[in-house]
Amino acid sequence: ALPPPLRSAYPHYERPVSTGSEKFSENPKLAPLDTPIPKLAAHLQTSGEAKYTHDLSSPNNCLFAAPVLSTEPRALIKSIDVSKALEVPGMVRVITAKDIQRLGGSNNAGAFPGDEPVLAETEVFCAGQFVALAVGKSEISAEKASKLVRIEYGAAPEAAVVGIDEAIKRKSFLKPSQFASQQHPVVKRGDVDSAWSSCQRVVTGDIRTSGQSHFYMETQTCLVTPDEGGRLDIQCASQGPTAVRKAVSVAVKKAAHKIVVGTRRAGGAFGGKLSRNIPLVSACAVAAETLQLPVRAQLERRVDMSSCGSRHPMMARYRVGFDSKGLISALTIDVFADGGYTVDDTFGLLDMAQLMMDNAYYIPNYRTTTTACKTNTITNTDMRSPGVCQAVFFMETVLDRVSYEVGVPPAKLREINFYNYNGKQKTPLGDPLTYITLDKVWEGLKTSGNIVERSAAVEAFNKANRWRKRGIYTTPSKYGVAQRGYIMSVLITIMAEDGTICVAHSGVEIGQGINTKVAQAVALRLGVKLNMIKISHNSTSALPNATLTGGSGTSETVVNAALLAADKMNKKLQPYKKNGVSWTEAVDSAWGSGVNLSAQGYWGPQQTPGSGYNPIYDYFVYTACCTEVELDVLTGQIQVIRSDISYDCGQSLNQAIDIGQVEGAYIQSIGFYLTEDVKHCEKTGKVLTAGTWDYRVPTAYDIPQEFNVTFIKTTNPAKLNTMGSKATAEPPYQLGASAFFAVKQAIYAARSDAGLKGYVHLDTPATPVQIQLACGVADSQLKI
């Protein structure tokens, strides 16, 4: 019989059904706000009745479009032959950059003039770039024709640049301009250059992160309909209808008031519909204006993943100085990001990386730099926690390295380097940490997660099993949120005949539950039942000027605007609410007296020089997670056994939605750290992992077998906040790092049994292949 430790090599792992707990406390005084109700459209979505852009009925004579993508990474366009494409039955026209010129428009779909064309004109800069748009009477004809357009390429002035290493070697970097530049390319505190001499130990290293596809359920889509008076009516899945309007008006040379953009809802976005929808919408608008017929498009999944970019791949080089106890006194991190061939928001997300790279740690001598690499790959763009999840991972890698070097347990080493709990310290850029709750989050997790007992159980498990190993790890996160910079509007209109309320707002429902939170806030402030309120679809015809939906602050700032609008409405109705009259009676009396039953709220606080209050962030979210994993040493397969999250949500606006956001962010981050690997052809830069056969997002089997989330009981006392709440969309994303480093702990256990020593270098994602190789299994170990 096999010795007991070796028997772990052959049993088939039976995964149990996932279980978990969600712990929070409600405040009845705020009902229906704070009440953990499902999203208002939940039943429509789960039954399939919810209508997304491509579900909308096609107008008469509607045409369908499909983009023609470049196949070369860097080349001149000598000619575009559309003859074979036009032979496809049902084909109408192939739109090119010349059609934009005919309209007198500007061939620009980028974040600023000259950054990115709608359609390539004289040269292409990456494989996957839009070159033309095939337009036909059916989706099938358009997609078939798009593959028959023949592009003759000529040699480019210089060879393509693919990957960060090549960009550094050839000094190919994105250049700042008057339109886009990085505010914080260097962040420093203390004198790091002088500090090295006093460090007991200094180590160096590098670490890389892959890209990550947004993989929204609804790919990029739009419907553009010409209307009377030269108007274009656009329905699209977008996080920024105002930005779409601006781009389209430039492409077709129309005044902004003739472009109306609406978004009913988006089927997932995660940052991928901030700017990457604009080339498609602009091209379809050019087609609709040229042909004077409705044009619609929805990208096939492989086309979407090949042309719309992903999270930025990054590489960091670090140097860290510390003492024998693990106290870090000096640190430098130099980060390089692959921006693709355009700027997009690369500078912005690198600023976010710089602002939060310190994470939860005070390091007295500190310097970080970021550099944007320009490569001939499709433009990379914002994705949930843009720049931050990579930056925090780099910092956590440094802490993990120091822990290994000095032999101090990872959790203990983090405590040694935490910001003080007294709230008197500041971030490297000077933001005060006045209302720090890191202590409540961290200490609470120790108890709720039974970390001491579980750590001992993991050690015992590893001693008893040779071919299955477990790891357990805890990581924190400090995430800054700013409400300044958002411009949001809400319009409340009461129907005179029955008192029901229609609410329009300038945010976009992308799955985060913004419509539900706005409805709850209006119901609370007006004192009516929730079923009296209907949220209208977003449209620039009603609320034309708004910032993008993203950055975790939109729900809160729109709720602020809604509360302001409700206050105005209450003031109007106050004279008619006396003597205990009902809501409908008060509304009827006000209407009869000629009162305007509409009120608008506007939220747009900005930094005010000389005000004495100009921090970069208005508040910080503190959270921590402990994750336990089990590793099959022979295959590299991972099972997430248990994850415990402790989260400071302040006074939640809706406990169910906020916990759902925390859980969803964590699972999506599991993809970033463990399963999702965007691969490019080393020669052409073409995306090789475009489609479900080649790209692995987390599935139900990646959900922790036991998943516990606890909201600690706090409020948000910051000067700018929303009824004491804190954001939940992006701050939890960094917590997936706990699973990554738990995997490393399991790898160390496997290597120890194999007689291997030394620090393990592991980039993201830690796929089964990388994990299995890191375990150091040799043929000699497989003999009995």
Coordinates of C-alpha atoms in Angstrom, one line a residue, residues 144-549:
K144 CA -19.3 37.8 -44.8
A145 CA -18.5 40.8 -46.9
S146 CA -16.2 42.2 -44.2
K147 CA -13.9 39.2 -44.7
L148 CA -13.8 39.7 -48.4
V149 CA -12.4 43.2 -48.4
R150 CA -8.9 43.0 -49.7
I151 CA -6.3 45.5 -48.4
E152 CA -3.0 45.8 -50.1
Y153 CA -0.3 46.8 -47.7
G154 CA 3.1 48.5 -48.3
A155 CA 6.1 48.5 -46.1
A156 CA 5.9 50.9 -43.1
P157 CA 8.6 53.4 -42.4
E158 CA 9.7 51.4 -39.4
A159 CA 9.2 47.9 -37.9
A160 CA 6.4 47.1 -35.5
V161 CA 7.0 47.3 -31.8
V162 CA 5.3 44.4 -29.9
G163 CA 5.5 44.1 -26.1
I164 CA 7.0 46.2 -23.2
D165 CA 10.5 44.9 -23.6
E166 CA 10.7 45.8 -27.2
A167 CA 9.2 49.3 -26.4
I168 CA 11.8 49.9 -23.8
K169 CA 14.6 48.7 -26.0
R170 CA 13.5 51.0 -28.8
K171 CA 12.4 53.8 -26.6
S172 CA 8.9 53.7 -27.9
F173 CA 6.8 55.7 -25.4
L174 CA 3.5 57.5 -25.6
K175 CA 4.0 61.2 -25.6
P176 CA 2.1 63.7 -23.5
S177 CA 0.4 66.6 -25.2
Q178 CA -1.8 69.6 -24.4
F179 CA -4.7 67.2 -24.5
A180 CA -3.4 64.3 -22.4
S181 CA -0.5 64.1 -20.0
Q182 CA 0.3 62.4 -16.7
Q183 CA 0.0 64.5 -13.6
H184 CA 2.2 62.2 -11.4
P185 CA 4.9 60.4 -13.4
V186 CA 7.1 60.4 -10.3
V187 CA 5.8 60.1 -6.7
K188 CA 8.2 60.3 -3.8
R189 CA 8.6 60.8 -0.1
G190 CA 11.7 61.2 2.0
D191 CA 15.2 60.7 0.5
V192 CA 15.3 57.2 -0.9
D193 CA 18.7 57.6 -2.6
S194 CA 20.4 58.4 0.8
A195 CA 18.4 55.7 2.6
W196 CA 20.0 52.7 1.0
S197 CA 23.2 53.0 2.9
S198 CA 21.4 52.6 6.2
C199 CA 19.4 49.5 5.2
Q200 CA 20.4 46.2 6.7
R201 CA 19.4 44.4 3.6
V202 CA 18.5 45.3 0.0
V203 CA 16.9 43.1 -2.6
T204 CA 15.8 43.7 -6.2
G205 CA 13.3 42.1 -8.5
D206 CA 10.8 42.4 -11.3
I207 CA 7.2 41.3 -11.8
R208 CA 4.7 41.3 -14.6
T209 CA 1.0 41.3 -15.1
S210 CA -0.9 40.2 -18.2
G211 CA -3.8 42.1 -19.8
Q212 CA -7.4 41.1 -19.0
S213 CA -10.3 41.2 -21.4
H214 CA -13.4 43.0 -20.2
F215 CA -15.5 40.0 -21.5
Y216 CA -18.8 41.8 -20.9
M217 CA -21.8 39.7 -21.8
E218 CA -23.0 42.3 -24.4
T219 CA -20.3 43.1 -26.9
Q220 CA -20.0 46.6 -28.5
T221 CA -23.2 47.5 -30.2
C222 CA -25.2 50.4 -31.5
L223 CA -28.2 51.5 -33.6
V224 CA -27.9 54.8 -35.5
T225 CA -31.1 56.2 -37.1
P226 CA -31.3 59.4 -39.3
D227 CA -34.2 61.5 -38.2
E228 CA -35.9 64.7 -39.5
G229 CA -34.1 67.9 -39.5
G230 CA -30.7 66.2 -40.0
R231 CA -30.8 64.6 -36.6
L232 CA -29.1 61.3 -35.7
D233 CA -30.7 59.2 -33.0
I234 CA -28.2 56.8 -31.5
Q235 CA -28.9 53.9 -29.1
C236 CA -25.7 52.3 -27.9
A237 CA -24.2 50.4 -25.0
S238 CA -22.0 53.2 -23.5
Q239 CA -20.6 54.4 -20.2
G240 CA -20.5 57.9 -21.6
P241 CA -23.4 59.1 -23.9
T242 CA -22.1 62.6 -23.7
A243 CA -18.7 61.5 -25.0
V244 CA -20.3 59.5 -27.8
R245 CA -22.3 62.6 -28.8
K246 CA -19.1 64.6 -28.9
A247 CA -17.2 62.1 -31.0
V248 CA -20.1 61.5 -33.5
S249 CA -20.7 65.2 -34.0
V250 CA -17.1 65.6 -35.1
A251 CA -17.1 62.5 -37.4
V252 CA -20.2 63.6 -39.3
K253 CA -19.8 67.4 -38.8
K254 CA -23.1 68.1 -37.1
A255 CA -24.0 70.4 -34.2
A256 CA -24.2 68.7 -30.9
H257 CA -27.9 69.3 -30.5
K258 CA -28.5 67.2 -33.7
I259 CA -26.9 64.1 -32.1
V260 CA -29.1 62.4 -29.5
V261 CA -27.5 59.5 -27.7
G262 CA -29.4 57.1 -25.4
T263 CA -28.4 54.1 -23.3
R264 CA -31.1 52.0 -21.8
R265 CA -28.6 49.8 -20.0
A266 CA -25.3 48.1 -20.8
G267 CA -24.8 44.4 -20.5
G268 CA -21.6 44.8 -18.5
A269 CA -18.9 47.3 -19.2
F270 CA -16.1 47.3 -16.6
G271 CA -14.5 50.3 -18.4
G272 CA -14.6 48.7 -21.8
K273 CA -17.5 51.0 -22.9
L274 CA -15.9 54.3 -21.8
S275 CA -14.1 54.9 -25.1
R276 CA -13.7 51.6 -27.0
N277 CA -17.3 51.8 -28.3
I278 CA -16.7 55.1 -30.0
P279 CA -14.9 53.8 -33.2
L280 CA -17.9 51.5 -33.9
V281 CA -20.6 54.1 -33.2
S282 CA -18.8 56.8 -35.2
A283 CA -18.3 54.5 -38.2
C284 CA -22.0 53.4 -38.1
A285 CA -23.0 57.1 -37.8
V286 CA -20.9 57.9 -40.9
A287 CA -22.7 55.0 -42.7
A288 CA -26.1 56.1 -41.6
E289 CA -25.5 59.7 -42.6
T290 CA -24.0 58.7 -45.9
L291 CA -26.8 56.3 -46.9
Q292 CA -29.6 58.1 -45.0
L293 CA -30.8 54.8 -43.6
P294 CA -30.7 53.3 -40.1
V295 CA -27.5 51.3 -39.5
R296 CA -26.9 48.9 -36.6
A297 CA -24.0 46.7 -35.5
Q298 CA -23.0 44.3 -32.8
L299 CA -19.5 42.9 -32.8
E300 CA -19.0 39.2 -32.9
R301 CA -17.2 38.1 -29.7
R302 CA -13.9 37.3 -31.5
V303 CA -14.0 40.6 -33.4
D304 CA -14.7 42.5 -30.1
M305 CA -11.8 40.9 -28.3
S306 CA -9.5 41.4 -31.3
S307 CA -10.3 45.1 -31.7
C308 CA -11.4 46.7 -28.4
G309 CA -8.3 46.2 -26.2
S310 CA -8.0 45.0 -22.6
R311 CA -6.5 45.9 -19.3
H312 CA -2.9 47.2 -19.6
P313 CA -0.1 44.6 -19.3
M314 CA 2.5 46.0 -17.0
M315 CA 6.0 45.3 -15.8
A316 CA 7.6 46.6 -12.6
R317 CA 11.2 46.7 -11.3
Y318 CA 11.6 47.1 -7.6
R319 CA 14.4 47.7 -5.1
V320 CA 13.6 47.4 -1.4
G321 CA 15.6 48.0 1.8
F322 CA 14.6 46.6 5.2
D323 CA 15.8 45.4 8.6
S324 CA 15.9 42.0 10.1
K325 CA 12.4 42.3 11.4
G326 CA 11.0 43.2 8.0
L327 CA 10.4 46.9 8.6
I328 CA 10.8 48.6 5.2
S329 CA 12.7 51.9 5.2
A330 CA 13.4 52.4 1.4
L331 CA 11.6 51.4 -1.8
T332 CA 11.7 52.2 -5.4
I333 CA 9.3 50.8 -8.0
D334 CA 9.5 51.6 -11.7
V335 CA 6.4 50.6 -13.7
F336 CA 6.1 50.2 -17.5
A337 CA 2.6 49.9 -19.1
D338 CA 1.7 48.7 -22.5
G339 CA -0.7 51.3 -23.8
G340 CA -1.0 49.9 -27.4
Y341 CA -0.9 52.3 -30.3
T342 CA -2.9 55.2 -28.9
V343 CA -3.0 57.2 -25.6
D344 CA -6.6 56.6 -24.8
D345 CA -6.6 56.9 -20.9
T346 CA -3.2 55.4 -20.3
F347 CA -1.9 58.5 -18.6
G348 CA -5.0 58.7 -16.4
L349 CA -4.8 55.1 -15.2
L350 CA -1.0 55.4 -14.5
D351 CA -1.9 58.4 -12.3
M352 CA -4.3 56.1 -10.5
A353 CA -1.6 53.5 -10.1
Q354 CA 0.8 56.2 -8.7
L355 CA -1.8 57.5 -6.2
M356 CA -2.5 54.1 -4.7
M357 CA 0.7 52.1 -5.1
D358 CA 1.5 52.6 -1.5
N359 CA -1.6 50.6 -0.6
A360 CA -1.8 50.3 3.2
Y361 CA 1.8 50.8 4.0
Y362 CA 3.9 53.7 5.3
I363 CA 7.4 53.7 3.8
P364 CA 9.4 56.7 4.9
N365 CA 11.7 56.7 1.8
Y366 CA 9.7 56.0 -1.2
R367 CA 9.8 56.7 -5.0
T368 CA 7.7 55.3 -7.8
T369 CA 7.7 56.1 -11.5
T370 CA 5.5 55.1 -14.3
T371 CA 6.2 55.0 -18.1
A372 CA 3.6 54.5 -20.9
C373 CA 4.9 52.3 -23.7
K374 CA 3.7 52.7 -27.2
T375 CA 3.4 49.4 -29.1
N376 CA 1.8 48.2 -32.3
T377 CA -1.0 46.4 -30.6
I378 CA -4.6 47.3 -30.2
T379 CA -5.3 50.1 -27.8
N380 CA -5.5 49.1 -24.2
T381 CA -7.9 50.9 -22.0
D382 CA -9.5 51.2 -18.5
M383 CA -10.8 48.2 -16.8
R384 CA -12.3 47.9 -13.3
S385 CA -9.7 49.3 -10.9
P386 CA -7.5 50.5 -13.8
G387 CA -3.9 50.7 -12.9
V388 CA -4.6 50.2 -9.3
C389 CA -4.9 46.4 -9.2
Q390 CA -1.5 46.1 -11.0
A391 CA 0.1 48.7 -8.7
V392 CA -1.2 47.1 -5.5
F393 CA -0.1 43.8 -6.8
F394 CA 3.4 45.1 -7.3
M395 CA 3.4 46.5 -3.7
E396 CA 2.1 43.2 -2.3
T397 CA 4.8 41.4 -4.2
V398 CA 7.4 43.5 -2.5
L399 CA 5.9 42.7 0.9
D400 CA 5.7 39.0 0.0
R401 CA 9.4 39.1 -1.0
V402 CA 10.5 40.8 2.3
S403 CA 8.4 38.3 4.3
Y404 CA 10.3 35.5 2.6
E405 CA 13.7 37.1 3.0
V406 CA 13.4 37.7 6.8
G407 CA 11.2 34.7 7.6
V408 CA 8.5 36.8 9.2
P409 CA 4.9 35.5 8.6
P410 CA 3.2 37.6 5.8
A411 CA 0.4 38.9 7.9
K412 CA 2.8 39.9 10.7
L413 CA 5.1 41.7 8.3
R414 CA 2.2 43.7 6.9
E415 CA 1.2 44.8 10.3
I416 CA 4.8 46.0 10.9
N417 CA 4.6 48.2 7.8
F418 CA 0.9 49.4 8.1
Y419 CA 0.0 53.1 8.2
N420 CA -0.5 54.0 11.9
Y421 CA -4.1 53.5 13.0
N422 CA -4.1 57.0 14.6
G423 CA -4.9 58.7 11.3
K424 CA -2.1 61.2 11.6
Q425 CA -0.1 60.0 8.7
K426 CA -0.4 61.0 5.0
T427 CA -0.1 59.4 1.7
P428 CA 3.1 60.1 -0.4
L429 CA 1.1 62.9 -2.2
G430 CA -0.2 64.4 1.0
D431 CA -3.7 63.1 1.4
P432 CA -4.5 62.8 5.1
L433 CA -5.6 59.4 6.4
T434 CA -7.8 61.0 9.0
Y435 CA -10.6 58.4 9.1
I436 CA -8.6 55.3 8.9
T437 CA -10.5 52.0 9.6
L438 CA -7.8 49.6 8.6
D439 CA -7.5 48.4 12.2
K440 CA -11.2 47.5 12.4
V441 CA -11.1 45.7 9.0
W442 CA -7.9 43.8 9.7
E443 CA -8.5 42.9 13.3
G444 CA -12.1 42.0 12.6
L445 CA -11.0 39.6 9.8
K446 CA -8.7 37.8 12.1
T447 CA -11.6 36.9 14.2
S448 CA -14.3 36.3 11.6
G449 CA -11.9 34.3 9.4
N450 CA -10.6 32.1 12.2
I451 CA -7.2 32.8 10.6
V452 CA -5.0 31.4 13.4
E453 CA -6.8 28.1 13.6
R454 CA -7.0 27.7 9.8
S455 CA -3.3 28.4 9.4
A456 CA -2.5 25.6 11.8
A457 CA -4.9 23.3 9.9
V458 CA -3.2 24.2 6.6
E459 CA 0.2 23.3 8.0
A460 CA -1.1 20.0 9.3
F461 CA -2.7 19.2 5.9
N462 CA 0.5 19.9 4.1
K463 CA 2.5 17.6 6.4
A464 CA 0.0 14.8 5.7
N465 CA -0.2 15.1 1.9
R466 CA 2.6 15.0 -0.6
W467 CA 0.7 15.7 -3.8
R468 CA -2.0 18.1 -2.6
K469 CA -1.0 21.3 -0.8
R470 CA -2.8 24.2 0.8
G471 CA -1.9 27.8 1.2
I472 CA -3.6 30.6 3.2
Y473 CA -2.9 34.3 2.9
T474 CA -4.3 37.7 3.9
T475 CA -3.9 41.0 2.1
P476 CA -5.3 44.5 2.7
S477 CA -6.4 47.3 0.4
K478 CA -6.7 51.0 0.7
Y479 CA -8.6 52.6 -2.2
G480 CA -9.2 56.3 -2.7
V481 CA -12.5 57.7 -4.0
A482 CA -13.1 61.3 -5.2
Q483 CA -16.5 62.8 -5.6
R484 CA -15.1 65.9 -7.1
G485 CA -14.7 65.8 -10.8
Y486 CA -18.0 64.2 -11.4
I487 CA -20.8 66.2 -13.1
M488 CA -24.1 64.5 -12.7
S489 CA -27.8 65.6 -13.1
V490 CA -31.1 64.3 -12.0
L491 CA -34.6 65.4 -13.2
I492 CA -37.6 64.5 -11.1
T493 CA -41.0 64.8 -12.7
I494 CA -44.3 64.1 -11.0
M495 CA -47.3 62.9 -13.0
A496 CA -50.2 65.2 -12.0
E497 CA -53.0 62.7 -12.5
D498 CA -51.8 60.0 -10.0
G499 CA -48.7 61.3 -8.3
T500 CA -46.3 58.8 -9.7
I501 CA -42.7 59.9 -10.2
C502 CA -40.4 59.7 -13.2
V503 CA -36.7 60.1 -12.5
A504 CA -34.1 60.7 -15.2
H505 CA -30.4 60.8 -14.4
S506 CA -27.2 61.1 -16.3
G507 CA -25.5 58.0 -15.0
V508 CA -25.7 54.7 -16.9
E509 CA -27.0 51.4 -15.5
I510 CA -24.2 49.0 -16.3
G511 CA -25.1 46.3 -13.8
Q512 CA -24.0 48.2 -10.7
G513 CA -27.5 49.0 -9.5
I514 CA -27.4 52.7 -9.9
N515 CA -31.1 52.9 -10.9
T516 CA -32.2 51.1 -7.8
K517 CA -30.1 53.3 -5.4
V518 CA -31.4 56.5 -7.1
A519 CA -35.0 55.3 -6.7
Q520 CA -34.5 54.4 -3.1
A521 CA -32.9 57.8 -2.4
V522 CA -35.8 59.7 -4.0
A523 CA -38.4 57.6 -2.3
L524 CA -36.7 58.3 1.1
R525 CA -36.4 62.0 0.6
L526 CA -39.9 62.5 -0.9
G527 CA -41.5 60.2 1.7
V528 CA -43.2 57.9 -0.9
K529 CA -43.3 54.2 -1.5
L530 CA -40.6 52.8 -3.9
N531 CA -43.2 51.5 -6.3
M532 CA -44.3 55.1 -7.0
I533 CA -41.0 55.7 -8.8
K534 CA -39.9 54.8 -12.4
I535 CA -36.4 55.4 -13.6
S536 CA -36.2 56.7 -17.2
H537 CA -33.6 55.6 -19.8
N538 CA -30.5 57.7 -20.1
S539 CA -30.6 60.2 -23.0
T540 CA -28.6 63.3 -23.9
S541 CA -31.9 64.9 -25.0
A542 CA -33.0 65.2 -21.4
L543 CA -29.7 65.6 -19.5
P544 CA -27.1 66.4 -22.1
N545 CA -23.9 67.2 -20.1
A546 CA -22.4 64.6 -17.9
T547 CA -19.1 62.9 -17.1
L548 CA -18.6 59.3 -17.7
T549 CA -20.1 56.5 -15.6

